[in-house]
């Protein structure tokens, strides 16, 4: 079997485990003589755009942070949610002018599972101006995790009720607002101990498709490590709806490269290549303990070294995928 055929076959094996409907669609597109389903090749080849979250970028001032990213081959920057985009949007857009960096997502907490409609409405109202600011900044979108904690807690919708309300009401209105301002909401599946509701990328992709324009999806390698049977299959299920990726070590949620035997992303990167992914791959995670004084944070020079080590590891694995 040629290398290319192997990838096609393995990709579709991944699809069949998590995404039957996409497999059926792919099967309709069969053109090969061997009866194997064929994926549509991406219009443009995938691109690895490494990214850091704002507070994790070395340097104090905006300019220093962006200089660091550019000098070390990063392709994007991720910012905090809340009122950060509203307060800092214009200054950041100015600082990004003429640079080879794009503005990825904004990341912060959200919860749409309250049984009381007033509480859900308050959550929608809180995010509308943030989405507008992100649209004006030409950001990829606002990361949304629809529910946290336990749905069995009093005062929460059931899973079915929440899905219906999120797809037809809260999530839909946020997505429509996002589409109006040229950005999106980006659904993030979490681990089972963090959310009872949205845990798999294929589920998020179905939900985003049901919501319609302005709704997209992301995958976070850390959460996916527990919840997905196949990184590659999960990314293929998301397809064109995938607009963001988070990455961390797969043994510990810290910067990749500390446990290199566990930090294997080639399978996931194959999925990203197969769908022609050109969004950000953004580090979200902590740092190893300070070996000198475990109560103290790692010094910035040590963190910078680990960031550069991560860049090398991820570039090597992208080349292998
Ligand atoms: Mg994440």
Short mmCIF file of C-alpha atoms and ligand atoms in Angstrom, two decimals:
data_model
loop_
_atom_site.label_atom_id
_atom_site.label_comp_id
_atom_site.label_asym_id
_atom_site.label_seq_id
_atom_site.Cartn_x
_atom_site.Cartn_y
_atom_site.Cartn_z
CA UNK A 1 0.00 0.00 0.00
CA UNK A 2 1.37 3.38 -0.97
CA UNK A 3 1.87 5.97 1.78
CA UNK A 4 -0.99 8.10 0.42
CA UNK A 5 -3.41 5.18 0.24
CA UNK A 6 -2.43 4.19 3.77
CA UNK A 7 -3.39 7.62 5.05
CA UNK A 8 -6.70 7.50 3.21
CA UNK A 9 -7.47 4.07 4.62
CA UNK A 10 -6.41 4.97 8.17
CA UNK A 11 -8.27 8.26 8.00
CA UNK A 12 -11.45 6.50 7.07
CA UNK A 13 -10.96 3.87 9.74
CA UNK A 14 -10.90 6.77 12.19
CA UNK A 15 -14.00 8.27 10.65
CA UNK A 16 -15.96 5.07 10.96
CA UNK A 17 -15.34 4.87 14.70
CA UNK A 18 -16.72 8.27 15.53
CA UNK A 19 -18.58 9.71 12.61
CA UNK A 20 -20.86 7.41 10.69
CA UNK A 21 -22.72 10.13 8.83
CA UNK A 22 -19.56 11.64 7.37
CA UNK A 23 -18.44 8.17 6.34
CA UNK A 24 -21.69 7.75 4.46
CA UNK A 25 -21.14 11.10 2.75
CA UNK A 26 -17.58 10.13 1.88
CA UNK A 27 -18.81 6.82 0.50
CA UNK A 28 -21.09 8.65 -1.89
CA UNK A 29 -18.01 10.33 -3.32
CA UNK A 30 -16.33 7.01 -4.16
CA UNK A 31 -14.34 7.34 -7.33
CA UNK A 32 -11.51 4.88 -6.83
CA UNK A 33 -11.59 1.50 -8.51
CA UNK A 34 -10.89 -0.33 -5.25
CA UNK A 35 -14.26 0.43 -3.65
CA UNK A 36 -12.61 2.54 -0.97
CA UNK A 37 -14.32 5.79 -0.03
CA UNK A 38 -12.33 8.85 -1.04
CA UNK A 39 -11.96 12.05 0.95
CA UNK A 40 -12.11 15.32 -0.94
CA UNK A 41 -8.58 16.76 -0.96
CA UNK A 42 -8.30 20.19 0.68
CA UNK A 43 -8.38 23.19 -1.65
CA UNK A 44 -5.18 24.54 -0.09
CA UNK A 45 -2.61 22.46 1.79
CA UNK A 46 -2.72 22.55 5.59
CA UNK A 47 -0.41 24.92 7.42
CA UNK A 48 1.01 24.72 10.96
CA UNK A 49 0.32 28.05 12.66
CA UNK A 50 1.68 27.74 16.18
CA UNK A 51 0.13 30.09 18.70
CA UNK A 52 0.43 31.11 22.37
CA UNK A 53 -2.16 32.44 24.79
CA UNK A 54 -1.61 36.06 25.76
CA UNK A 55 -0.39 35.63 29.35
CA UNK A 56 1.98 32.84 28.34
CA UNK A 57 3.88 34.92 25.78
CA UNK A 58 7.27 36.08 27.08
CA UNK A 59 7.66 39.86 27.33
CA UNK A 60 5.78 42.55 29.23
CA UNK A 61 4.59 44.99 26.58
CA UNK A 62 2.32 44.22 23.62
CA UNK A 63 5.15 44.92 21.16
CA UNK A 64 7.60 42.63 23.01
CA UNK A 65 5.10 39.78 23.02
CA UNK A 66 4.34 40.10 19.30
CA UNK A 67 8.07 40.45 18.49
CA UNK A 68 8.72 37.21 20.38
CA UNK A 69 6.03 35.35 18.44
CA UNK A 70 7.25 36.59 15.08
CA UNK A 71 10.93 36.00 15.82
CA UNK A 72 10.20 32.39 16.77
CA UNK A 73 8.02 31.47 13.82
CA UNK A 74 4.60 31.55 15.47
CA UNK A 75 1.65 32.25 13.18
CA UNK A 76 -1.07 33.47 15.53
CA UNK A 77 -1.95 34.95 18.91
CA UNK A 78 -4.78 33.96 21.29
CA UNK A 79 -6.26 36.54 23.65
CA UNK A 80 -8.35 36.46 26.85
CA UNK A 81 -12.12 36.83 26.68
CA UNK A 82 -14.13 38.92 29.19
CA UNK A 83 -13.72 42.66 28.62
CA UNK A 84 -10.11 42.26 27.42
CA UNK A 85 -11.03 42.45 23.70
CA UNK A 86 -13.23 45.49 24.34
CA UNK A 87 -10.52 47.32 26.31
CA UNK A 88 -7.47 46.28 24.27
CA UNK A 89 -8.88 45.51 20.82
CA UNK A 90 -7.89 48.66 18.98
CA UNK A 91 -4.38 48.77 20.43
CA UNK A 92 -3.78 45.15 19.52
CA UNK A 93 -5.09 45.58 15.97
CA UNK A 94 -2.68 48.53 15.57
CA UNK A 95 0.21 46.50 16.97
CA UNK A 96 -0.57 43.60 14.60
CA UNK A 97 -0.42 45.81 11.48
CA UNK A 98 2.31 44.69 9.06
CA UNK A 99 3.07 41.52 11.01
CA UNK A 100 2.78 37.92 9.86
CA UNK A 101 0.46 36.99 12.73
CA UNK A 102 -3.28 36.50 12.75
CA UNK A 103 -5.63 36.94 15.67
CA UNK A 104 -6.96 33.53 16.68
CA UNK A 105 -9.63 33.08 19.33
CA UNK A 106 -10.52 34.65 22.65
CA UNK A 107 -10.74 32.19 25.51
CA UNK A 108 -12.73 32.48 28.76
CA UNK A 109 -15.45 30.78 30.84
CA UNK A 110 -19.12 30.46 29.82
CA UNK A 111 -22.19 28.45 30.97
CA UNK A 112 -25.57 28.16 29.26
CA UNK A 113 -27.00 25.30 31.33
CA UNK A 114 -29.00 27.32 33.90
CA UNK A 115 -32.64 26.23 34.11
CA UNK A 116 -33.74 29.82 34.72
CA UNK A 117 -34.15 31.58 31.34
CA UNK A 118 -33.10 34.93 32.91
CA UNK A 119 -29.71 33.50 33.83
CA UNK A 120 -29.17 32.12 30.35
CA UNK A 121 -30.25 35.42 28.87
CA UNK A 122 -27.75 37.26 31.10
CA UNK A 123 -25.00 34.99 29.71
CA UNK A 124 -26.05 35.77 26.12
CA UNK A 125 -26.15 39.53 26.83
CA UNK A 126 -22.69 39.35 28.43
CA UNK A 127 -21.14 37.85 25.31
CA UNK A 128 -22.81 39.94 22.56
CA UNK A 129 -20.51 42.99 22.95
CA UNK A 130 -17.44 40.74 23.28
CA UNK A 131 -18.35 39.01 20.01
CA UNK A 132 -18.83 42.39 18.34
CA UNK A 133 -15.38 43.53 19.52
CA UNK A 134 -13.82 40.28 18.28
CA UNK A 135 -15.48 40.72 14.89
CA UNK A 136 -14.09 44.24 14.57
CA UNK A 137 -10.64 42.84 15.44
CA UNK A 138 -11.03 40.16 12.73
CA UNK A 139 -10.55 37.45 15.35
CA UNK A 140 -11.33 33.84 14.44
CA UNK A 141 -13.89 33.71 17.24
CA UNK A 142 -15.00 33.33 20.81
CA UNK A 143 -14.45 29.97 22.49
CA UNK A 144 -17.63 28.70 24.13
CA UNK A 145 -18.05 25.70 26.45
CA UNK A 146 -21.86 25.39 26.75
CA UNK A 147 -21.92 23.81 30.24
CA UNK A 148 -19.71 23.26 33.27
CA UNK A 149 -20.12 21.17 36.39
CA UNK A 150 -22.97 18.65 36.74
CA UNK A 151 -26.27 18.87 34.87
CA UNK A 152 -27.81 16.80 37.68
CA UNK A 153 -27.27 19.76 40.04
CA UNK A 154 -30.51 21.55 40.92
CA UNK A 155 -31.17 24.55 38.72
CA UNK A 156 -29.69 23.04 35.52
CA UNK A 157 -31.32 21.95 32.27
CA UNK A 158 -31.14 18.29 31.30
CA UNK A 159 -28.79 17.37 28.47
CA UNK A 160 -31.60 17.15 25.91
CA UNK A 161 -33.13 20.45 27.04
CA UNK A 162 -29.75 22.14 26.97
CA UNK A 163 -28.92 20.93 23.48
CA UNK A 164 -32.25 22.15 22.14
CA UNK A 165 -31.98 25.51 23.88
CA UNK A 166 -28.34 26.02 22.89
CA UNK A 167 -28.89 25.08 19.23
CA UNK A 168 -32.16 27.00 18.81
CA UNK A 169 -31.76 29.88 21.25
CA UNK A 170 -28.60 30.86 23.17
CA UNK A 171 -25.92 29.41 20.90
CA UNK A 172 -27.88 30.29 17.77
CA UNK A 173 -28.25 33.95 18.74
CA UNK A 174 -24.56 34.23 19.62
CA UNK A 175 -23.62 32.56 16.33
CA UNK A 176 -25.91 34.86 14.31
CA UNK A 177 -24.38 37.88 16.04
CA UNK A 178 -20.91 36.49 15.30
CA UNK A 179 -21.74 35.91 11.63
CA UNK A 180 -23.05 39.49 11.39
CA UNK A 181 -19.69 40.80 12.63
CA UNK A 182 -17.57 38.40 10.57
CA UNK A 183 -16.44 36.11 13.37
CA UNK A 184 -17.72 32.92 15.03
CA UNK A 185 -18.44 31.10 18.24
CA UNK A 186 -16.06 28.17 18.62
CA UNK A 187 -17.51 25.20 20.53
CA UNK A 188 -14.97 23.49 22.76
CA UNK A 189 -15.53 19.92 23.97
CA UNK A 190 -14.09 19.29 27.47
CA UNK A 191 -13.31 16.26 29.66
CA UNK A 192 -16.05 14.31 31.46
CA UNK A 193 -14.92 15.63 34.86
CA UNK A 194 -15.33 19.22 33.60
CA UNK A 195 -18.57 19.05 31.63
CA UNK A 196 -21.45 16.59 31.44
CA UNK A 197 -22.56 17.94 28.07
CA UNK A 198 -20.09 18.38 25.22
CA UNK A 199 -17.08 16.06 25.20
CA UNK A 200 -16.37 15.01 21.61
CA UNK A 201 -15.33 16.99 18.57
CA UNK A 202 -17.81 15.12 16.31
CA UNK A 203 -20.65 16.06 18.68
CA UNK A 204 -19.54 19.70 18.64
CA UNK A 205 -19.36 19.63 14.84
CA UNK A 206 -22.92 18.28 14.60
CA UNK A 207 -24.10 20.96 17.01
CA UNK A 208 -22.30 23.70 15.07
CA UNK A 209 -23.81 22.44 11.81
CA UNK A 210 -27.28 22.43 13.41
CA UNK A 211 -26.79 25.99 14.68
CA UNK A 212 -25.68 27.21 11.24
CA UNK A 213 -23.60 30.24 10.13
CA UNK A 214 -21.36 31.72 12.83
CA UNK A 215 -20.90 28.44 14.72
CA UNK A 216 -17.63 26.52 14.45
CA UNK A 217 -15.72 23.97 16.51
CA UNK A 218 -12.31 23.36 18.04
CA UNK A 219 -10.36 20.42 19.40
CA UNK A 220 -8.13 20.51 22.47
CA UNK A 221 -5.58 17.68 22.43
CA UNK A 222 -5.67 17.54 26.25
CA UNK A 223 -9.42 16.90 26.46
CA UNK A 224 -9.35 14.74 23.33
CA UNK A 225 -6.69 12.51 24.88
CA UNK A 226 -9.33 11.19 27.31
CA UNK A 227 -12.49 11.49 25.23
CA UNK A 228 -11.64 10.54 21.64
CA UNK A 229 -10.82 7.12 20.22
CA UNK A 230 -8.89 8.75 17.37
CA UNK A 231 -7.36 12.23 17.15
CA UNK A 232 -7.32 11.95 13.37
CA UNK A 233 -10.91 10.71 13.11
CA UNK A 234 -12.13 13.48 15.40
CA UNK A 235 -10.49 16.23 13.33
CA UNK A 236 -11.80 14.72 10.09
CA UNK A 237 -15.32 14.77 11.56
CA UNK A 238 -14.96 18.50 12.25
CA UNK A 239 -13.70 19.15 8.69
CA UNK A 240 -14.22 22.72 7.51
CA UNK A 241 -15.95 23.62 10.79
CA UNK A 242 -12.66 23.28 12.70
CA UNK A 243 -11.34 26.79 13.38
CA UNK A 244 -9.06 26.34 16.40
CA UNK A 245 -6.87 23.78 18.18
CA UNK A 246 -5.46 23.77 21.70
CA UNK A 247 -2.44 21.65 22.55
CA UNK A 248 -0.74 20.56 25.81
CA UNK A 249 1.28 17.61 27.06
CA UNK A 250 -0.73 14.38 26.87
CA UNK A 251 0.50 12.95 30.20
CA UNK A 252 0.32 16.21 32.17
CA UNK A 253 -1.45 19.39 31.13
CA UNK A 254 1.80 21.31 30.80
CA UNK A 255 3.91 22.49 27.88
CA UNK A 256 4.54 19.69 25.34
CA UNK A 257 8.02 18.18 25.41
CA UNK A 258 8.40 17.51 29.16
CA UNK A 259 7.26 13.90 28.66
CA UNK A 260 8.29 13.40 25.03
CA UNK A 261 7.34 9.69 25.08
CA UNK A 262 3.71 10.67 25.79
CA UNK A 263 3.56 13.80 23.63
CA UNK A 264 2.65 12.18 20.33
CA UNK A 265 0.61 14.40 18.01
CA UNK A 266 1.42 12.87 14.60
CA UNK A 267 -1.94 11.07 14.33
CA UNK A 268 -3.84 14.29 15.09
CA UNK A 269 -1.64 16.30 12.74
CA UNK A 270 -2.44 13.78 9.95
CA UNK A 271 -6.11 14.58 10.52
CA UNK A 272 -5.37 18.32 10.35
CA UNK A 273 -3.45 17.83 7.10
CA UNK A 274 -6.25 15.76 5.58
CA UNK A 275 -8.80 18.53 6.18
CA UNK A 276 -6.43 21.30 5.02
CA UNK A 277 -6.45 22.97 8.45
CA UNK A 278 -4.81 26.41 8.43
CA UNK A 279 -5.98 27.73 11.80
CA UNK A 280 -3.95 28.08 14.98
CA UNK A 281 -2.46 25.31 17.13
CA UNK A 282 -2.31 27.10 20.44
CA UNK A 283 -0.58 25.98 23.65
CA UNK A 284 -2.99 25.98 26.59
CA UNK A 285 -1.55 24.48 29.74
CA UNK A 286 0.74 24.95 32.70
CA UNK A 287 4.45 24.62 33.41
CA UNK A 288 6.55 22.00 35.15
CA UNK A 289 7.48 22.67 38.79
CA UNK A 290 10.46 24.91 39.47
CA UNK A 291 13.26 22.42 40.30
CA UNK A 292 15.02 24.95 42.57
CA UNK A 293 12.01 26.03 44.63
CA UNK A 294 8.79 24.11 43.97
CA UNK A 295 6.68 26.88 45.47
CA UNK A 296 7.97 29.42 42.95
CA UNK A 297 6.99 29.79 39.32
CA UNK A 298 9.58 28.87 36.70
CA UNK A 299 11.69 31.90 35.74
CA UNK A 300 10.85 33.47 32.38
CA UNK A 301 14.15 32.32 30.74
CA UNK A 302 13.30 28.72 31.61
CA UNK A 303 9.79 29.08 30.20
CA UNK A 304 11.18 30.60 27.00
CA UNK A 305 13.51 27.61 26.60
CA UNK A 306 10.57 25.23 27.01
CA UNK A 307 8.52 27.18 24.47
CA UNK A 308 11.32 26.88 21.91
CA UNK A 309 11.66 23.17 22.70
CA UNK A 310 7.89 22.77 22.09
CA UNK A 311 8.15 24.61 18.76
CA UNK A 312 10.89 22.21 17.63
CA UNK A 313 8.95 19.10 18.75
CA UNK A 314 5.70 20.19 17.10
CA UNK A 315 7.42 21.17 13.85
CA UNK A 316 9.17 17.78 13.70
CA UNK A 317 5.91 15.92 14.31
CA UNK A 318 4.05 18.05 11.74
CA UNK A 319 6.72 17.12 9.17
CA UNK A 320 6.24 13.42 10.05
CA UNK A 321 2.43 13.57 9.70
MG1 LIG B 1 -8.83 24.27 25.77
#
